[in-house]
PDB file of C-alpha atoms in Angstrom:
ATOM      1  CA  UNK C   1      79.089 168.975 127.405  1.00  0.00           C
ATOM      2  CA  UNK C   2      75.736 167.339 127.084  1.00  0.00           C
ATOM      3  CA  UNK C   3      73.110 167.167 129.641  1.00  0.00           C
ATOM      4  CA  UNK C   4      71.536 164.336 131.012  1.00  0.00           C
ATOM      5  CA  UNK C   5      68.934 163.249 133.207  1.00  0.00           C
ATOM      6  CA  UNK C   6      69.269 159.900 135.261  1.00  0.00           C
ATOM      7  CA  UNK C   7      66.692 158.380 137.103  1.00  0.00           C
ATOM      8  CA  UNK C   8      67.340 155.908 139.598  1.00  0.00           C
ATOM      9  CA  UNK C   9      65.075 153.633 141.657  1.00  0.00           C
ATOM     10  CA  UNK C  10      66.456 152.300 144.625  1.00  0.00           C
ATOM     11  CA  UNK C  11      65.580 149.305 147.517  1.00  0.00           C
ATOM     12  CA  UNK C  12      62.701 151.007 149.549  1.00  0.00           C
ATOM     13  CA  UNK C  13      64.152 149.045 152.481  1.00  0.00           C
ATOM     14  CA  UNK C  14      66.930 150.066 153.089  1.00  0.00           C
ATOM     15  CA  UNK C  15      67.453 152.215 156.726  1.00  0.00           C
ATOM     16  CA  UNK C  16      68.914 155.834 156.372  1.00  0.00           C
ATOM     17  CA  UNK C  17      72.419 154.710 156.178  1.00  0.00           C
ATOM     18  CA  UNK C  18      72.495 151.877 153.553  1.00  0.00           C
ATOM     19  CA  UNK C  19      70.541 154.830 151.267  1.00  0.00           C
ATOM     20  CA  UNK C  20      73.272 156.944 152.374  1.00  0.00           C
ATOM     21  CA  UNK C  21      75.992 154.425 151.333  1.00  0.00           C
ATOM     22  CA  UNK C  22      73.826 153.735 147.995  1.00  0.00           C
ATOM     23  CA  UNK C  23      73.938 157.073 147.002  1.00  0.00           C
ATOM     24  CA  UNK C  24      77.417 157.542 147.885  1.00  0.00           C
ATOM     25  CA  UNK C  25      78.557 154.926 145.775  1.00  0.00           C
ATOM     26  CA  UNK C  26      76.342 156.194 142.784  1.00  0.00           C
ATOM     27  CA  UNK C  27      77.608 159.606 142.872  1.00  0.00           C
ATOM     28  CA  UNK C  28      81.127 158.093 142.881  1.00  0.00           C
ATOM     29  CA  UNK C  29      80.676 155.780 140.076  1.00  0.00           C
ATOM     30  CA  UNK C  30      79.217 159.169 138.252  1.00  0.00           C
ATOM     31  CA  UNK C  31      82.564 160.823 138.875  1.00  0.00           C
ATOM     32  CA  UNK C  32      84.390 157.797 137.457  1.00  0.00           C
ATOM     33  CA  UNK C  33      82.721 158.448 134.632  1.00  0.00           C
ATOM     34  CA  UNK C  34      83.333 161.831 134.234  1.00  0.00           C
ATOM     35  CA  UNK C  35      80.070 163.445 135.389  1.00  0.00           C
ATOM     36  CA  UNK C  36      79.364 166.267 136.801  1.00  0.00           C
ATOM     37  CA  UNK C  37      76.670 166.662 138.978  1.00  0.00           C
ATOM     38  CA  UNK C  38      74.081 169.843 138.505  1.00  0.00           C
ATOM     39  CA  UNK C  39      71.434 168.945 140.731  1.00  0.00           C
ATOM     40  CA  UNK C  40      69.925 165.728 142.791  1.00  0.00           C
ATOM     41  CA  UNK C  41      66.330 165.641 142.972  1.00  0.00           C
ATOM     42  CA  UNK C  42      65.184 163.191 145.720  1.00  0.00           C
ATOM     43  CA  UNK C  43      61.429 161.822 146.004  1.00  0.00           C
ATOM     44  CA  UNK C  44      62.550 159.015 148.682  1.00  0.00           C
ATOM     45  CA  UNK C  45      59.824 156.676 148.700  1.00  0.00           C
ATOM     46  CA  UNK C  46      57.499 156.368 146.830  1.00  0.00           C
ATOM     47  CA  UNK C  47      54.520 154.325 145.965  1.00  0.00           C
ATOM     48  CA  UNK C  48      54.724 153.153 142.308  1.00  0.00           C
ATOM     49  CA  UNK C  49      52.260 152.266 139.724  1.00  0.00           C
ATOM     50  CA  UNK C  50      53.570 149.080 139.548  1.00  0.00           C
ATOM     51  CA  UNK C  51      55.647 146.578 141.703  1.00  0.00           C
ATOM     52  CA  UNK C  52      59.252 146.517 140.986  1.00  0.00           C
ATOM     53  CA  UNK C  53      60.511 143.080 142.448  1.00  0.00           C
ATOM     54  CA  UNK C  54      57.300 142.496 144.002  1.00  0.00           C
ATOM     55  CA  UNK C  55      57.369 145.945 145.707  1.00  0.00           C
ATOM     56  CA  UNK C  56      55.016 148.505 145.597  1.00  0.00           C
ATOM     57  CA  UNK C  57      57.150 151.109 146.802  1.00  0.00           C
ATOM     58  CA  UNK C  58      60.455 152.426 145.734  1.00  0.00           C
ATOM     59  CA  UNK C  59      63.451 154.857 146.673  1.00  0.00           C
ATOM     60  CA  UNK C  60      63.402 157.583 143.506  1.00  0.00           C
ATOM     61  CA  UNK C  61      66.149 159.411 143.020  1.00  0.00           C
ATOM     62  CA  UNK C  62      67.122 161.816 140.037  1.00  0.00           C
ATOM     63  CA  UNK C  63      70.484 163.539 139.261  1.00  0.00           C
ATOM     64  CA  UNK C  64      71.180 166.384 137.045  1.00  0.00           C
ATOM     65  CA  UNK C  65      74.373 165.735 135.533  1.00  0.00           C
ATOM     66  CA  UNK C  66      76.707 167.002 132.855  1.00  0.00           C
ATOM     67  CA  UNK C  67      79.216 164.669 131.175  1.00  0.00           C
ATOM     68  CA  UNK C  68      80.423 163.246 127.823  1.00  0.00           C
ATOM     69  CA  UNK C  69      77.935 161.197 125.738  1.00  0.00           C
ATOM     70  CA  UNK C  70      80.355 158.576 124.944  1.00  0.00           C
ATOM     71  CA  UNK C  71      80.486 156.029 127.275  1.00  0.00           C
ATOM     72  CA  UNK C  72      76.847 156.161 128.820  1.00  0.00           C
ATOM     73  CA  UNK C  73      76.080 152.632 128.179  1.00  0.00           C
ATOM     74  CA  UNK C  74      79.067 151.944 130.598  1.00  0.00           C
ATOM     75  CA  UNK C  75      77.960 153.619 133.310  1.00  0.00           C
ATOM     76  CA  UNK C  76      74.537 152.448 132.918  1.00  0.00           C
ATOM     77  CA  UNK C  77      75.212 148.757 133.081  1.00  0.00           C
ATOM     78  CA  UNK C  78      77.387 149.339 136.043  1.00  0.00           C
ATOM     79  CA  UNK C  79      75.168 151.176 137.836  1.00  0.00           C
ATOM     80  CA  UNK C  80      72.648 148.143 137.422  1.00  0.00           C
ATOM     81  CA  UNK C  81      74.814 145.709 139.003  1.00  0.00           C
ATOM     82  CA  UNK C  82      74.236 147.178 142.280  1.00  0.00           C
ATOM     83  CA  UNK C  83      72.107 144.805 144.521  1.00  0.00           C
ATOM     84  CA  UNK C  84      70.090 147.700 145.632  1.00  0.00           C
ATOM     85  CA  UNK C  85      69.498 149.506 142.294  1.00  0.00           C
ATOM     86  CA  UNK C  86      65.976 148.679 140.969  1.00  0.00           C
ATOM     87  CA  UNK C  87      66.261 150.671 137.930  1.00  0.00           C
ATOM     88  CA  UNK C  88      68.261 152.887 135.651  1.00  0.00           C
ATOM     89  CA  UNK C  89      67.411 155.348 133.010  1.00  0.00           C
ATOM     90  CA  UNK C  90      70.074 157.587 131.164  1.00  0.00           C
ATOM     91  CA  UNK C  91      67.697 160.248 129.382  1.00  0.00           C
ATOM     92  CA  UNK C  92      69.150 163.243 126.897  1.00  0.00           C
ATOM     93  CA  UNK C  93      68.329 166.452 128.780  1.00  0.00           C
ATOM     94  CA  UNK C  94      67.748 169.615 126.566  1.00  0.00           C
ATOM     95  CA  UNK C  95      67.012 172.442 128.816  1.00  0.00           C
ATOM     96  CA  UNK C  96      67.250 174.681 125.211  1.00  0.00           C
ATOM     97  CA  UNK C  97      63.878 172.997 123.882  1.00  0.00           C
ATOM     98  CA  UNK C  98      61.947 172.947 126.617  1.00  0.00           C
ATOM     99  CA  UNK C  99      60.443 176.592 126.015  1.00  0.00           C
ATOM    100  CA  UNK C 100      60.115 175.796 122.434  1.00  0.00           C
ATOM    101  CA  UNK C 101      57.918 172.616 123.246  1.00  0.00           C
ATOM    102  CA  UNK C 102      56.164 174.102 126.107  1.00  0.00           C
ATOM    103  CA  UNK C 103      52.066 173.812 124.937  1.00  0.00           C
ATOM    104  CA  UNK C 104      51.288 177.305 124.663  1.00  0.00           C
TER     105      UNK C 104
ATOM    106  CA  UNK O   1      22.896 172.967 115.317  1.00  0.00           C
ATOM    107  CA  UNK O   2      21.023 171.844 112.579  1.00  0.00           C
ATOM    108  CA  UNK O   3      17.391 173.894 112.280  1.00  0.00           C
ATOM    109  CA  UNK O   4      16.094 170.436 111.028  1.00  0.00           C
ATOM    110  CA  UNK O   5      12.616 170.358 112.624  1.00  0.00           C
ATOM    111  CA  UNK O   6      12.687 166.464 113.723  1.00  0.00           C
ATOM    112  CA  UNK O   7       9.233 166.212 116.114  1.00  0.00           C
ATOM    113  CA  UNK O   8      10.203 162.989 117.030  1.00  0.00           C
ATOM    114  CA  UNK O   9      13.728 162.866 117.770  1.00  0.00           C
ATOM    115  CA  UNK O  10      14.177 166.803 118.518  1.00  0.00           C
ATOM    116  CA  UNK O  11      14.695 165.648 122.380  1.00  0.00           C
ATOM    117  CA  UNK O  12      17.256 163.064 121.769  1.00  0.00           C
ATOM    118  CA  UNK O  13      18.753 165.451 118.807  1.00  0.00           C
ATOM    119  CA  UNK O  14      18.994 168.278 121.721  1.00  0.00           C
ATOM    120  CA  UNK O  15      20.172 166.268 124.299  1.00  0.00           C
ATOM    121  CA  UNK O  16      22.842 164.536 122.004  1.00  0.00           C
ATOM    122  CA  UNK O  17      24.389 167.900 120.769  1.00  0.00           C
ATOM    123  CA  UNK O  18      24.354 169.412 124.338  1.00  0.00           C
ATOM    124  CA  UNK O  19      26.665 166.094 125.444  1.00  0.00           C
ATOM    125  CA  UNK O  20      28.880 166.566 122.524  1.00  0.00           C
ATOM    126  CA  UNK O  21      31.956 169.008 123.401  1.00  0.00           C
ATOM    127  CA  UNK O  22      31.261 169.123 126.666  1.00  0.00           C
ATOM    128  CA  UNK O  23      34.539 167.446 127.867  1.00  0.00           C
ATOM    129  CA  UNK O  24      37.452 169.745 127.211  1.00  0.00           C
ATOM    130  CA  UNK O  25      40.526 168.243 125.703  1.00  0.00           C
ATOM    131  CA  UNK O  26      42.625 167.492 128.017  1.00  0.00           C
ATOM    132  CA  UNK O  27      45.966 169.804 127.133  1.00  0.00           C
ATOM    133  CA  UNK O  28      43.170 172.656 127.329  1.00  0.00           C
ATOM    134  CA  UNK O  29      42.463 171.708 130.648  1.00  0.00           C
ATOM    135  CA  UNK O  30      45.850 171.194 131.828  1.00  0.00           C
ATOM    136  CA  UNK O  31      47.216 174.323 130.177  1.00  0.00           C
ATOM    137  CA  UNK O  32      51.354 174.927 129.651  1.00  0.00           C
ATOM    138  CA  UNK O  33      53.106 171.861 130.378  1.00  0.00           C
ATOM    139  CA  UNK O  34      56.653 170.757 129.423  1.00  0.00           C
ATOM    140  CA  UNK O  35      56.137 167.705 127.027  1.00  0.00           C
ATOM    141  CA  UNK O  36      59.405 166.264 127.772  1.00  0.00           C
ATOM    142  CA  UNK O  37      59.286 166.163 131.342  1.00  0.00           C
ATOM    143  CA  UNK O  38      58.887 162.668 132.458  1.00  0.00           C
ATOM    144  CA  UNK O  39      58.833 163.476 135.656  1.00  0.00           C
ATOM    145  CA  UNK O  40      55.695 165.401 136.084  1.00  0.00           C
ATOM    146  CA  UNK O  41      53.539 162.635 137.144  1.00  0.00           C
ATOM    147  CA  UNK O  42      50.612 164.674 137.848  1.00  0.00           C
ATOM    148  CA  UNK O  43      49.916 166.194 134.588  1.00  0.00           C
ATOM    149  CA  UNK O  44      50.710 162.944 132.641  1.00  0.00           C
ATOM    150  CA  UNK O  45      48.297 160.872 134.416  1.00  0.00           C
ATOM    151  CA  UNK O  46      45.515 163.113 132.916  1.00  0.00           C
ATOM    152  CA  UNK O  47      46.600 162.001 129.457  1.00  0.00           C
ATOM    153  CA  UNK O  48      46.194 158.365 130.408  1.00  0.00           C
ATOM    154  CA  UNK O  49      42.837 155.940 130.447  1.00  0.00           C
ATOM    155  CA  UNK O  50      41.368 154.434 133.199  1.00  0.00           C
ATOM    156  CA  UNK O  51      43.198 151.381 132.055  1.00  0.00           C
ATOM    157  CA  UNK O  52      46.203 153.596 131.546  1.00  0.00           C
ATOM    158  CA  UNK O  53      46.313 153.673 128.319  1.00  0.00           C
ATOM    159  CA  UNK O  54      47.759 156.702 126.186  1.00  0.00           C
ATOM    160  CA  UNK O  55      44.791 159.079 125.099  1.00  0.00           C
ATOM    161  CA  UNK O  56      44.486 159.470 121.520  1.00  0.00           C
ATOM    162  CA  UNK O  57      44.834 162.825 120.202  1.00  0.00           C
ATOM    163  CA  UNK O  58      41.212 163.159 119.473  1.00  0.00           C
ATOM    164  CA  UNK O  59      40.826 163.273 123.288  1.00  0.00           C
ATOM    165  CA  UNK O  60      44.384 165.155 124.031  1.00  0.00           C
ATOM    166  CA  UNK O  61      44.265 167.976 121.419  1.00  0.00           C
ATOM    167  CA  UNK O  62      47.811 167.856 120.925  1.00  0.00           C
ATOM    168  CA  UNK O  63      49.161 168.627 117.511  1.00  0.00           C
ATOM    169  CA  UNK O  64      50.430 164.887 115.929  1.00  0.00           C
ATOM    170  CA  UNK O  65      54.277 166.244 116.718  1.00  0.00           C
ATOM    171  CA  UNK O  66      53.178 167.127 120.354  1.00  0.00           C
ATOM    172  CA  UNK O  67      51.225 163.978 120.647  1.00  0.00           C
ATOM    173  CA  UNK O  68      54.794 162.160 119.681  1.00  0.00           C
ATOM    174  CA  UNK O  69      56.635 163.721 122.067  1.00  0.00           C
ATOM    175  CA  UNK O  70      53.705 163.144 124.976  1.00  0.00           C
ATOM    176  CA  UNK O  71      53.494 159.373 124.371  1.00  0.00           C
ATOM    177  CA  UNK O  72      57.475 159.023 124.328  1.00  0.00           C
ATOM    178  CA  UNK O  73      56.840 160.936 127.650  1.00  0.00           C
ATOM    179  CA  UNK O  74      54.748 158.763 129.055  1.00  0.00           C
ATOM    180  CA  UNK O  75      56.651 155.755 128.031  1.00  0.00           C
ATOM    181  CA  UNK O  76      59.965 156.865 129.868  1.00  0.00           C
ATOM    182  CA  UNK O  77      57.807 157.469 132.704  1.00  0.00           C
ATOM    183  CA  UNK O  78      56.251 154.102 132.469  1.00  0.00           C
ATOM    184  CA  UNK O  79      60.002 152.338 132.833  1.00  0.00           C
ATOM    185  CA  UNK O  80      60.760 154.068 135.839  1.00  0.00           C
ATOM    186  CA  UNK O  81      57.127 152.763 137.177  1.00  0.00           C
ATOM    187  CA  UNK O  82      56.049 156.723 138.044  1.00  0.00           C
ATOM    188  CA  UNK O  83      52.608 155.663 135.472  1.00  0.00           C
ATOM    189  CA  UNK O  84      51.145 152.506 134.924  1.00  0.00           C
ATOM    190  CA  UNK O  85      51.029 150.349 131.524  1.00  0.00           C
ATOM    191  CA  UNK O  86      47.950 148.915 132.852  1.00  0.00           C
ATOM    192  CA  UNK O  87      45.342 149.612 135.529  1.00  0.00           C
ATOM    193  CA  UNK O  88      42.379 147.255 136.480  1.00  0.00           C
ATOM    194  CA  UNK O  89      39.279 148.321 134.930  1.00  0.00           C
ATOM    195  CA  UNK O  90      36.967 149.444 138.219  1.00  0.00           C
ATOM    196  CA  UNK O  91      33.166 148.801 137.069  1.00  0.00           C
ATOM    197  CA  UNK O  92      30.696 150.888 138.700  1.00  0.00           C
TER     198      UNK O  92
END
């Protein structure tokens, strides 16, 4: 199964729990979808080049995940319904080129 | 260097052709990197502007595939707001 890279930004403001809950719910709509996930890579907050809903800062948050290509747009849009969720990328991962495209 | 004797312009000609290639392109100075990785914030900012805009490749050094990849890079990293698209130009 393909590999893909999601990158989520979250609310900032949101106290240890709501993340909690925020994450919870991501990593169940992930299953829903059939993904499977390799690895979470947290940055928690984080000051941004830009202001995302007039805030500087943001919650990042990236999973590793493995699942079916077919039905990405899905999950995507639902995951940006969320109140909380900022912003959504679905990315292609291909662990197998990275060596080949590493600069020297 | 040109042996072109040039009495009135030698200084300038010298001092010119010293500033030339002194900056390093900038994958030479960064070394092995993983193009693809939009999520190595520190090494892409080097291939951005002042005004944060993409470097062209006379300034990168990347091959014109590599240079591709980079920008597409940069621009994944722009939508998740980990680089700028613009930064305000600081005179001195």
């Amino acid at each position: 199964m393909p590999q893909y890279e999601i990158g989520i930004i979250l609310n900032p403001n949101l106290d240890g729990a709501q993340a909690a809950l925020e994450k919870e719910v991501i990593k169940s709509a992930l299953e829903r979808y059939g993904a499977s996930i390799k690895n979470v890579d947290d940055w928690g907050n984080r000051r941004l080049a830009y202001p995302i809903q007039k805030d500087p800062e943001g919650n990042v948050v990236f999973y590793t995940v493995e699942m079916a290509g077919n039905n990405n747009a899905a999950l995507e849009r639902e995951l940006r319904l969320r109140d909380h969720v900022r912003r959504v990328t679905i990315i292609r991962d291909r662990p197998e080129w990275r060596n080949s495209q590493k600069k020297k | 260097m040109s042996n072109r004797t040039n009495p009135k312009g030698d200084r300038q000609d010298r001092e010119r052709s010293v500033r030339r290639g002194r900056k390093p392109k900038v994958a030479a100075a960064v070394g092995a990197f993983d193009l693809t990785d939009f999520k190595n914030v520190e090494v892409l900012r080097r291939f951005l502007s002042e005004t944060g805009k993409i470097l062209p490749r006379r300034r990168t050094g990347l091959s014109a595939q590599e240079q591709r990849k980079l920008a597409r890079t940069i621009k994944r990293a722009r939508m998740l707001g980990l680089l700028p698209f613009t930064e305000k130009l600081v005179r001195k």
